[in-house]
Amino acid sequence: MSEDRKLMVLRAIVQDYVQTSEPVGSKALVDRHHLGVSAATVRNDMAQLEEEGLIHAPHTSAGRVPTDAGYRVFVDRLSQLKPLSAGERRAISQFLQGAVDLDDVVDRTVRLLAGLTRQVAVMQYPSLTRSTVRHIELVPVGAAHLMVILIVNTGRVEQRVVETRSLPAGTDGEELVARVRASLNEVSAGVPFTAAATELRRLVEQAPGEERPVVEAIVSALSDALVEEREERVVLAGQANLARSGGDFATSVAPILEALEEHVVLLRLLGQLGEDPDAISVRIGSENPVSGLQTTSLVSVGYGSGLERVASLGVLGPTRMDYPTTMASVRAVARYVSQILDENNNG
């Protein structure tokens, strides 16, 4: 049997099974696909694929379904992804462009992905530790407080209010705030957080006596923004879509839903970008290290601002998934999100 024909038969089995959810027989393959060979030859090809563990019989019938290994070969041999239509691309762009802030971008993205793919959409918030400082703003609040506003290159905004009773009143106080603001941005704007944190601590040591208490309070507040729990966060949408694929799961969707509640698990899976952060990652069935997710596939890709990938997004659904369409949708949405972040960063 030729390798090319074996892959052709496997591809046809995957496509038919994804479409019908019924085991696929040799006669159906000959009837539906132009394979150029007889049903007997196709049966021989299927026997070889079964020996290699790429398809199996779910019960005593002539039909076969893909295994996790079969889906893996299918995905790895995809020569191209189905392009989205002009209307789909326009709808994605318009839906995401209406977002007013980062929280809105994330919310719209997961709802959009869940609707496009009919799967569970997951999106990791941009990680502060992989981001850069865009600007630090200081806004006086009353006579003894300052609002510290941290703006990140991804569009994320963190706010803290600090007490500044040592701040002089009137013009002197305004000038001191202006000097501190300029100093903070001089050492941190455009700098990755890990480096910016070091520079900001050094700024405290170098601050003149009258400025030091103010600078110290501000830098302490900025440090708190880096370590708060929201730093690592994942957002989901479309969990109800799992119910529509109930027949694809051996028992019930309960173990999947329980695994999805463990956001630390999802963050770990989404955080495992390969050497090429632009490449689409596809974890199929048993490739998922989490037992509750081993009847599912996770399709994910990185997104970010410029050349920097700051987080990932994707969809999770049954292994009987339309991989080419799902991968194309995930990639397209990630590109639009990255474009929005770039516009926010350069705006």
PDB file of N, CA and C in Angstrom, residues 7 120 183 330:
ATOM      1  N   LEU A   7      -2.663   7.720   3.603  1.00  0.00           N
ATOM      2  CA  LEU A   7      -3.026   9.008   4.194  1.00  0.00           C
ATOM      3  C   LEU A   7      -4.334   9.529   3.624  1.00  0.00           C
ATOM      4  N   VAL A 120     -15.723  25.003  23.624  1.00  0.00           N
ATOM      5  CA  VAL A 120     -15.426  25.820  24.804  1.00  0.00           C
ATOM      6  C   VAL A 120     -14.224  26.705  24.485  1.00  0.00           C
ATOM      7  N   SER A 183      10.390  60.817  36.538  1.00  0.00           N
ATOM      8  CA  SER A 183      11.441  59.864  36.909  1.00  0.00           C
ATOM      9  C   SER A 183      10.976  58.420  36.724  1.00  0.00           C
ATOM     10  N   VAL A 330      -9.164  29.798  15.360  1.00  0.00           N
ATOM     11  CA  VAL A 330      -8.325  30.181  16.501  1.00  0.00           C
ATOM     12  C   VAL A 330      -7.189  31.097  16.037  1.00  0.00           C
TER      13      VAL A 330
END
